[in-house]
Every structure is written in structure tokens, then in C-alpha cells.
Amino acid sequence: MNTLEIISQPPIPEHLIGEVQSKLAYVDEVICKAQISKDGQKIILEVNRPVDELLRQRVEEKIQRVVTTMTQGSFRPKVQVLEDNMSAPTLNTNDPMPELMQRGELHCEADGIFTLGPLVTRLVEFFEDNFIALAATFDAQPYRFPVLIPARYLERVNYFKAFPHSLTFATHLREDLDAIDHFAQSACCDEHGDLNQLPESFAKIQALLSPAVCYHLYFALADKPLPGGKMIATAVGPCFRYESINLTSLERLWNFTMWELIFVGEKDFVLENREASRKYMAKAFEDIGLAYRVETANDPFFVGEFRKQAAFQSAFQLKYEIRANLPFKNSTLAVGSYNYHQDFFGRHLNITLPDGSPVHTGCTAFGLERMAYAFLSQYGLDIQKWPQTVKDYFGE
Ligand code: AMP
Ligand code: ZN
């Protein structure tokens, strides 16, 4: 592997190191690994070919562009902690991944694509049961949403501008006998798993794989008044976010499962319910013995949109993340979030309240694989050592 070191001008402020680092994956296809030094001065890249001057210049120019755009004029957001249960005693200090893989509890089909075995599946079901109980207390209406999402919907809610880097496109072969015959005869994968077909074989893109669950509800409510002026819904479904070289273990998947409780109505209705769901879950997490904290956060907007949007989200406390402790790496992982979108979807999708003004929306969302992974990181794989509530569920 070849290394390329770049000095960041100016140095990256500490609070942005993680955000910038995650974007380095998308700077150039030669990059296989990216690391920013603790002081924010040095960017160390592993690249897949020998570094010549031309390559250095190309990569350096793009990296400097990312750093400048994301950091110029930025200020450290004031992180507010709403719940702190980080000191809950946990028993395990090892990464559960190797043992899960070795026991066949996880099978990695490709980066970010995992099969879950019986133990992990039951753990996911345990968490899902907790979320179903939460939804029941809100009398939430159940929904099932498609995996595909039409491009024109995502365009309407500015998704292409905010998160272009993580999109996953769906396509099919063109309706052309010769193109289909040619594909059938010659399709094969190379040693990297890449299909050898040319882009001309594929039809234009009209759909993508869904990056979130609640969007489908807003699309179903679009361009009309909301009957009764309020609603609470719940749904679970697969979500897709392409995270390139950041795809690691169960922590960061391309294909994961999100469970959501969704609020639509007036501002106070949404905010009060978001808060009620947080309080309910605080109790549930305590029963499970999870070490975590809830704090203000922002979404991983792409480079050009990042500074303004992230600052706006933090300033108005639009997002709280539930960050579970990962003892083996002395860090935390977002397992869920409590979100308030103000009237963003109401305005863009023309969903109205009885007085004609746009609805406000919010959602409480949990990543099921991350819930299981955080729990196993804290308690290990031996059921006998798990908290009683979880043991009860497993009949132990
Ligand atoms: P968000 O809408 O970004 O707050 O996502 C809601 C939850 O989905 C997060 O708190 C995570 O638990 C989960 N999630 C988001 N992205 C991923 C990913 N790439 N892999 C696994 N889980 C994810
Ligand atoms: Zn949502």
C-alpha cells in the first residue's frame, strides 16, 4: 500500500476531525484509508497506486477544498447532554465482531452487507419489541413502506444536495432484446466483484434504495391537507447509505434496518411527542442496562451543505443522538436519534394543517443492527452475563 501525507492548511479544528475524516472517503477513488492526526494538521492517506506528483497535486487540491469548505468560519457547537448514563457498569471490553464472525452469527457478504445469525437476530427482535411497546403507548398507526424510493421524491426534499455521497441507485436493463441477450451471455464479475457490464446496458435511473423510513410517510401525505391535523405512525424497514471505506463491521453498514416512530402535526404536538418518546426510552434503556448518553447532534451533510446545515441543526436542537458506549474502543456509537424537522417536509411536500399552514414533522429512529452491536460490545456473547430483562426475553 502507498502512503500520501498532506498538511492541512489551516489545521482542522478538533470538533470537525471526525466529520472531515468521514468525507475523505469520497475525495478520490485511489483512497483506501484516511486518517487525520489528533492535532488536525496531518492527513495520512493510504492509496491504491504509487504516488507521483500529478496524483499528489490532484488529491491535495481536492482535500484542501473539502477542508476549507467544511471548516472556514465554523465554530464549535455547544453540545448539550440531555441524558448521561455512561457510567452504567458493563461487563465486556472486547470487540464482539471476531467471535460473532467465528461463531457464524455474522456473515459478511461484502463491505457493509451482513447476514445476521440466530443470536443477533433474537437480540434485534428484543429491541424491536421494546420499540413496538413504545409505539403502542402513542397509539401509532402501523405502516409498511417500499425499499425503492422514486428519484423525483428525493429531489423534492433536496436530498440530492444534502447527502449525494451516500445515495444508492436502483436500475434495470434497458427493454431491448439485444441488450438483454448480450447481458445474459456475457455478464460476469471480476476479482473485485465488479460486474463487467457497460453503463449503456442499463436503463435511466428513476428509483433509488431508501435512505430513511419516515420519508415514505411524508410522500404519502404530500399535496393535501392532513386529515385531523395530526398523526403518529410507526414503521420498520431496510435503509441504504453508501459509506465507502467507512463501512466497518456492524457499526457502519450499507444496508441496515431502521425502526421509526413518526409525528406529524403542529409544532408543539411534534416537540411534545418527541420529548415523550425520549423519556419513555430513557426508562427502557435503564432496564436494559445500556451505557449511553443523549446529546445534541447534526446529520452528516455533504461538504458544500455541511457548515450551514449542521450549525442550523445544532443551534435549534433539531437532532438528539443516543450514543451508546463502545468500551472496547473507548468511544460511542449513535444507535438512535430524536429528530425535529420543523416545517421542512410540510413546505417542500405541501402537507397542510387545517389553517392552511405547513405541518411540522419529527421522528424517533433506531438502527437495529447498531442496537444489537452496542449491547454485545457492552455485555459480550455469554447470555448468562446479560441483564435480567434481556435474559428473560431469551428464556434464561
Ligand atoms: P439518522 O436518521 O441518521 O439519525 O439514523 C437513525 C439511526 O440509523 C442511527 O442512529 C443509526 O442507529 C442508524 N444508522 C444510520 N446510518 C447507519 C449505517 N450506515 N449503518 C448502520 N446503522 C445506521
Ligand atoms: Zn425519520
Coordinates of C-alpha atoms and ligand atoms in Angstrom, one line a residue:
M1 CA 0.0 0.0 0.0
N2 CA 1.2 3.5 -0.8
T3 CA 1.0 6.4 1.6
L4 CA 0.3 10.0 0.9
E5 CA 0.7 12.7 3.6
I6 CA -0.9 16.1 3.3
I7 CA -0.5 19.0 5.6
S8 CA -3.9 20.7 6.2
Q9 CA -3.9 24.4 5.8
P10 CA -5.3 25.6 8.1
P11 CA -5.3 22.7 10.7
I12 CA -8.7 21.1 11.1
P13 CA -10.4 22.1 14.4
E14 CA -10.8 19.2 16.8
H15 CA -14.6 19.2 16.8
L16 CA -14.6 18.7 13.0
I17 CA -11.9 16.0 12.7
G18 CA -14.5 13.1 12.6
E19 CA -16.8 14.9 10.2
V20 CA -14.0 15.8 7.8
Q21 CA -12.4 12.4 8.0
S22 CA -15.6 10.6 7.0
K23 CA -15.8 12.8 3.9
L24 CA -12.2 12.0 2.8
A25 CA -13.6 8.6 1.6
Y26 CA -15.4 10.4 -1.2
V27 CA -12.5 12.6 -2.3
D28 CA -10.8 10.3 -4.8
E29 CA -11.1 6.7 -5.9
V30 CA -7.5 6.0 -5.1
I31 CA -8.0 6.5 -1.4
C32 CA -8.3 3.2 0.6
K33 CA -7.9 4.6 4.1
A34 CA -7.8 8.1 5.5
Q35 CA -6.7 9.3 8.9
I36 CA -6.4 12.8 10.4
S37 CA -3.8 13.3 13.1
K38 CA -5.1 14.3 16.6
D39 CA -3.9 17.9 16.2
G40 CA -5.8 18.2 12.9
Q41 CA -2.6 19.1 11.0
K42 CA -1.7 16.0 9.1
I43 CA -3.9 13.9 6.7
I44 CA -2.5 10.5 6.1
L45 CA -3.9 8.6 3.2
E46 CA -3.4 5.0 2.0
V47 CA -3.8 4.9 -1.7
N48 CA -4.0 2.0 -4.2
R49 CA -1.2 3.1 -6.5
P50 CA 2.2 4.6 -6.4
V51 CA 2.2 8.3 -5.7
D52 CA 3.5 10.6 -8.4
E53 CA 3.5 14.4 -8.5
L54 CA 0.4 14.5 -10.6
L55 CA -1.6 12.3 -8.2
R56 CA -0.4 14.2 -5.2
Q57 CA -1.5 17.5 -6.7
R58 CA -4.9 16.2 -7.7
V59 CA -5.6 14.6 -4.3
E60 CA -4.2 17.5 -2.3
E61 CA -6.2 20.1 -4.2
K62 CA -9.5 18.2 -3.6
I63 CA -8.6 17.6 0.1
Q64 CA -7.9 21.3 0.7
R65 CA -11.2 22.1 -0.9
V66 CA -13.0 19.8 1.5
V67 CA -11.2 21.1 4.5
T68 CA -11.7 24.8 3.6
T69 CA -15.4 24.4 2.7
M70 CA -16.1 22.4 5.9
T71 CA -14.1 24.4 8.4
Q72 CA -13.9 28.1 7.2
G73 CA -15.8 30.3 9.6
S74 CA -17.1 27.3 11.6
F75 CA -17.4 27.5 15.3
R76 CA -17.6 24.7 17.9
P77 CA -21.2 23.9 18.5
K78 CA -22.3 23.8 22.1
V79 CA -23.1 20.2 22.7
Q80 CA -26.0 19.8 25.2
V81 CA -26.2 16.5 27.1
L82 CA -29.8 15.5 27.9
E83 CA -29.2 12.1 29.5
D84 CA -26.0 10.7 30.8
N85 CA -25.9 7.0 31.7
M86 CA -22.3 6.4 30.5
S87 CA -21.2 5.1 33.9
A88 CA -23.6 2.2 33.8
P89 CA -21.5 -0.9 34.7
T90 CA -20.8 -3.0 31.6
L91 CA -19.0 -6.4 31.6
N92 CA -17.2 -6.7 28.3
T93 CA -14.2 -4.9 27.0
N94 CA -13.6 -6.8 23.7
D95 CA -14.9 -6.1 20.2
P96 CA -17.6 -8.7 19.7
M97 CA -17.0 -8.9 15.9
P98 CA -14.3 -11.6 15.7
E99 CA -16.3 -14.0 17.9
L100 CA -19.6 -13.3 16.1
M101 CA -17.9 -14.0 12.8
Q102 CA -16.2 -17.1 14.1
R103 CA -19.5 -18.5 15.5
G104 CA -21.3 -17.9 12.3
E105 CA -23.5 -15.3 14.0
L106 CA -22.5 -12.8 11.3
H107 CA -21.7 -13.5 7.7
C108 CA -20.1 -10.6 5.7
E109 CA -21.4 -10.8 2.1
A110 CA -19.5 -7.7 1.1
D111 CA -18.4 -4.5 2.8
G112 CA -21.5 -3.2 4.7
I113 CA -23.6 -6.2 3.8
F114 CA -24.1 -8.6 6.6
T115 CA -26.3 -11.7 7.3
L116 CA -27.4 -12.0 11.0
G117 CA -27.5 -15.4 12.7
P118 CA -29.9 -16.6 15.4
L119 CA -28.5 -14.9 18.5
V120 CA -28.1 -11.5 16.8
T121 CA -31.5 -11.8 15.2
R122 CA -33.2 -12.5 18.5
L123 CA -31.4 -9.6 20.1
V124 CA -32.7 -7.4 17.2
E125 CA -36.2 -8.8 17.9
F126 CA -35.8 -8.0 21.6
F127 CA -35.1 -4.3 20.7
E128 CA -37.8 -4.3 18.2
D129 CA -40.3 -5.5 20.8
N130 CA -39.2 -2.6 23.0
F131 CA -39.9 -0.1 20.2
I132 CA -43.2 -1.8 19.4
A133 CA -44.2 -1.2 23.0
L134 CA -43.1 2.4 22.7
A135 CA -45.2 2.8 19.6
A136 CA -48.2 1.3 21.4
T137 CA -48.1 3.9 24.1
F138 CA -48.5 6.5 21.3
D139 CA -51.3 4.5 19.6
A140 CA -49.1 4.8 16.5
Q141 CA -50.6 3.7 13.2
P142 CA -48.6 0.9 11.6
Y143 CA -47.2 1.3 8.0
R144 CA -45.1 -0.7 5.6
F145 CA -43.0 1.1 3.1
P146 CA -41.3 0.0 -0.1
V147 CA -37.5 -0.4 -0.3
L148 CA -37.4 1.6 -3.5
I149 CA -37.9 5.3 -3.5
P150 CA -38.6 7.4 -6.6
A151 CA -35.9 9.9 -7.6
R152 CA -38.4 12.7 -8.1
Y153 CA -39.5 12.4 -4.4
L154 CA -35.9 12.7 -3.1
E155 CA -35.3 15.6 -5.4
R156 CA -38.3 17.4 -3.9
V157 CA -36.9 17.2 -0.4
N158 CA -33.4 18.4 -1.5
Y159 CA -31.9 15.0 -0.6
F160 CA -29.5 15.1 -3.6
K161 CA -28.0 18.3 -2.4
A162 CA -27.7 17.3 1.2
F163 CA -26.5 13.7 1.0
P164 CA -25.3 12.9 -2.6
H165 CA -22.3 10.9 -1.3
S166 CA -24.4 8.1 0.3
L167 CA -27.0 7.5 -2.4
T168 CA -27.6 4.1 -3.7
F169 CA -29.2 3.9 -7.1
A170 CA -31.5 1.1 -8.5
T171 CA -31.6 0.3 -12.1
H172 CA -32.5 -2.5 -14.5
L173 CA -31.6 -3.5 -18.0
R174 CA -33.0 -1.5 -20.9
E175 CA -36.0 -3.0 -22.5
D176 CA -34.1 -4.0 -25.6
L177 CA -33.8 -7.6 -26.7
D178 CA -30.2 -7.2 -27.9
A179 CA -29.1 -5.5 -24.7
I180 CA -30.7 -8.2 -22.5
D181 CA -29.4 -11.1 -24.7
H182 CA -25.9 -9.5 -24.5
F183 CA -26.1 -9.2 -20.8
A184 CA -27.3 -12.8 -20.4
Q185 CA -24.4 -14.1 -22.4
S186 CA -21.6 -12.0 -21.1
A187 CA -22.4 -10.8 -17.6
C188 CA -19.7 -11.8 -15.1
C189 CA -17.8 -10.4 -12.1
D190 CA -14.1 -9.6 -11.9
E191 CA -11.9 -10.4 -9.0
H192 CA -13.2 -7.4 -7.1
G193 CA -16.9 -8.5 -7.5
D194 CA -17.5 -5.8 -10.1
L195 CA -19.9 -6.6 -12.9
N196 CA -18.3 -6.2 -16.3
Q197 CA -21.3 -4.6 -17.9
L198 CA -21.2 -1.2 -19.7
P199 CA -23.5 1.6 -18.5
E200 CA -25.3 1.5 -21.9
S201 CA -26.9 -1.8 -20.8
F202 CA -28.8 -0.1 -18.0
A203 CA -31.9 2.0 -18.2
K204 CA -32.1 5.6 -16.9
I205 CA -32.4 5.8 -13.1
Q206 CA -35.9 6.5 -11.8
A207 CA -35.6 5.0 -8.3
L208 CA -33.1 4.6 -5.5
L209 CA -32.9 2.4 -2.4
S210 CA -34.5 4.2 0.5
P211 CA -32.1 6.1 2.8
A212 CA -34.7 6.5 5.6
V213 CA -38.1 5.3 6.6
C214 CA -40.2 8.4 7.5
Y215 CA -39.8 10.0 4.1
H216 CA -42.3 7.5 2.7
L217 CA -45.0 8.7 5.1
Y218 CA -44.4 12.3 4.1
F219 CA -44.6 11.4 0.4
A220 CA -47.9 9.6 1.1
L221 CA -49.3 12.7 2.7
A222 CA -48.0 15.1 0.1
D223 CA -50.0 17.8 -1.7
K224 CA -53.1 17.7 0.6
P225 CA -54.4 18.7 3.9
L226 CA -53.5 16.3 6.8
P227 CA -56.9 14.9 8.0
G228 CA -57.4 15.9 11.6
G229 CA -54.3 18.0 11.6
K230 CA -52.1 15.4 13.4
M231 CA -50.9 11.8 13.2
I232 CA -48.5 9.4 14.7
A233 CA -47.2 6.4 12.7
T234 CA -44.7 3.7 13.0
A235 CA -42.8 1.5 10.5
V236 CA -39.6 -0.5 10.2
G237 CA -37.6 -1.1 7.1
P238 CA -34.3 -1.5 5.4
C239 CA -32.3 1.7 4.7
F240 CA -29.3 2.2 2.4
R241 CA -26.5 4.6 2.9
Y242 CA -23.3 4.1 1.0
E243 CA -20.4 4.9 3.3
S244 CA -17.5 3.7 1.2
I245 CA -14.3 3.0 3.1
N246 CA -16.1 4.0 6.3
L247 CA -18.1 0.7 6.1
T248 CA -16.8 -1.2 9.1
S249 CA -18.2 -4.1 11.0
L250 CA -21.9 -3.8 12.2
E251 CA -21.1 -0.2 13.1
R252 CA -21.5 1.2 9.7
L253 CA -23.5 -0.7 7.1
W254 CA -24.5 0.0 3.6
N255 CA -27.8 -1.9 4.2
F256 CA -29.3 -1.6 7.7
T257 CA -32.6 -1.6 9.3
M258 CA -34.3 1.4 10.8
W259 CA -37.3 1.4 13.1
E260 CA -39.2 4.7 13.4
L261 CA -41.9 6.5 15.3
I262 CA -43.1 9.4 13.2
F263 CA -45.0 12.6 14.3
V264 CA -46.9 14.9 12.0
G265 CA -48.9 17.9 13.1
E266 CA -48.4 21.3 14.8
K267 CA -45.1 22.4 16.2
D268 CA -45.9 21.7 19.8
F269 CA -47.5 18.4 19.0
V270 CA -44.3 17.2 17.4
L271 CA -42.0 18.5 20.0
E272 CA -44.0 17.2 22.9
N273 CA -44.2 13.7 21.4
R274 CA -40.5 13.7 20.5
E275 CA -39.8 14.5 24.2
A276 CA -42.3 11.9 25.4
S277 CA -40.6 9.2 23.3
R278 CA -37.2 10.2 24.7
K279 CA -38.5 9.9 28.3
Y280 CA -40.1 6.5 27.5
M281 CA -36.9 5.2 26.0
A282 CA -34.7 6.5 28.9
K283 CA -36.6 4.1 31.2
A284 CA -36.3 1.3 28.6
F285 CA -32.6 1.8 28.3
E286 CA -32.2 1.8 32.0
D287 CA -34.0 -1.6 32.2
I288 CA -31.7 -3.0 29.6
G289 CA -28.6 -1.6 31.4
L290 CA -27.3 0.3 28.4
A291 CA -24.4 2.7 29.0
Y292 CA -25.2 5.7 26.8
R293 CA -25.8 9.4 26.7
V294 CA -28.2 11.5 24.7
E295 CA -26.8 14.7 23.2
T296 CA -27.4 17.3 20.5
A297 CA -26.0 16.4 17.1
N298 CA -26.2 17.0 13.4
D299 CA -26.7 15.0 10.2
P300 CA -23.6 14.1 8.1
F301 CA -24.4 16.6 5.3
F302 CA -22.0 16.6 2.4
V303 CA -19.2 19.1 2.0
G304 CA -20.9 22.1 0.4
E305 CA -24.0 21.9 2.6
F306 CA -22.3 20.9 5.8
R307 CA -21.3 24.1 7.6
K308 CA -24.6 25.9 7.3
Q309 CA -26.9 23.0 7.8
A310 CA -25.0 21.4 10.7
A311 CA -24.8 24.7 12.5
F312 CA -28.5 25.3 12.0
Q313 CA -29.4 21.8 13.3
S314 CA -27.3 22.3 16.5
A315 CA -28.5 25.8 17.1
F316 CA -32.1 24.8 17.1
Q317 CA -31.6 21.4 18.7
L318 CA -33.2 19.7 15.8
K319 CA -31.4 16.4 16.4
Y320 CA -30.5 14.5 19.6
E321 CA -28.5 11.3 19.2
I322 CA -28.5 8.3 21.5
R323 CA -24.8 7.5 21.7
A324 CA -24.0 4.1 23.2
N325 CA -20.7 3.3 24.8
L326 CA -18.4 1.0 22.9
P327 CA -16.0 0.1 25.8
F328 CA -13.5 -1.8 23.5
K329 CA -12.6 1.3 21.6
N330 CA -13.4 3.9 24.3
S331 CA -15.8 5.7 22.0
T332 CA -19.5 5.9 21.4
L333 CA -21.9 4.9 18.5
A334 CA -25.2 6.6 17.6
V335 CA -27.8 3.9 18.0
G336 CA -30.8 6.2 17.5
S337 CA -31.9 9.7 17.2
Y338 CA -34.8 12.0 18.2
N339 CA -35.4 14.4 15.2
Y340 CA -37.4 17.5 14.6
H341 CA -37.6 18.8 11.0
Q342 CA -39.6 21.9 11.7
D343 CA -42.0 22.5 8.7
F344 CA -39.3 21.4 6.2
F345 CA -41.3 18.4 4.8
G346 CA -44.6 20.3 5.2
R347 CA -43.3 23.1 3.0
H348 CA -41.5 21.1 0.4
L349 CA -44.3 18.5 0.0
N350 CA -47.2 20.8 0.6
I351 CA -48.7 18.9 3.5
T352 CA -51.0 21.3 5.3
L353 CA -52.7 21.9 8.7
P354 CA -56.4 22.8 8.9
D355 CA -55.4 26.6 8.9
G356 CA -53.5 26.0 5.6
S357 CA -50.0 26.4 7.1
P358 CA -47.5 23.6 6.5
V359 CA -47.3 20.7 9.0
H360 CA -44.3 20.1 11.3
T361 CA -42.7 16.7 11.5
G362 CA -40.4 14.7 13.7
C363 CA -39.2 11.2 14.2
T364 CA -37.6 8.9 16.7
A365 CA -35.4 6.4 14.9
F366 CA -33.3 3.5 15.9
G367 CA -30.8 1.4 13.9
L368 CA -31.5 -2.2 14.9
E369 CA -28.1 -3.7 14.0
R370 CA -26.3 -0.9 15.9
M371 CA -28.5 -1.5 18.9
A372 CA -27.5 -5.2 18.9
Y373 CA -23.9 -4.4 18.3
A374 CA -23.7 -1.8 21.1
F375 CA -25.3 -4.2 23.5
L376 CA -22.9 -7.0 22.6
S377 CA -20.0 -4.7 22.9
Q378 CA -21.1 -3.8 26.4
Y379 CA -22.2 -7.3 27.6
G380 CA -20.4 -9.8 25.4
L381 CA -21.9 -13.0 23.9
D382 CA -22.5 -15.0 27.1
I383 CA -26.2 -14.8 27.8
Q384 CA -25.7 -15.7 31.5
K385 CA -23.9 -12.4 31.9
W386 CA -26.6 -10.3 30.4
P387 CA -29.0 -8.0 32.3
Q388 CA -32.1 -9.9 33.6
T389 CA -34.6 -8.2 31.3
V390 CA -32.8 -9.4 28.3
K391 CA -32.2 -12.9 29.8
D392 CA -35.9 -13.1 30.5
Y393 CA -36.6 -12.5 26.8
F394 CA -34.2 -15.3 25.8
G395 CA -35.9 -17.6 28.3
E396 CA -32.8 -17.8 30.5
Ligands
AMP1 P1 -30.3 9.1 11.4 O1 -31.6 9.3 10.6 O2 -29.1 9.4 10.6 O3 -30.3 9.7 12.8 O4 -30.2 7.5 11.6 C1 -31.0 6.8 12.5 C2 -30.2 5.7 13.1 O5 -30.0 4.7 12.0 C3 -28.9 6.0 13.6 O6 -28.9 6.4 14.9 C4 -28.2 4.6 13.5 O7 -28.5 3.8 14.6 C5 -28.8 4.0 12.2 N1 -27.9 4.2 11.1 C6 -27.7 5.3 10.4 N2 -26.7 5.1 9.4 C7 -26.3 3.8 9.6 C8 -25.3 2.9 9.0 N3 -24.6 3.4 7.9 N4 -25.2 1.7 9.5 C9 -25.9 1.2 10.5 N5 -26.8 2.0 11.1 C10 -27.0 3.2 10.7
ZN2 ZN -37.2 9.8 10.3

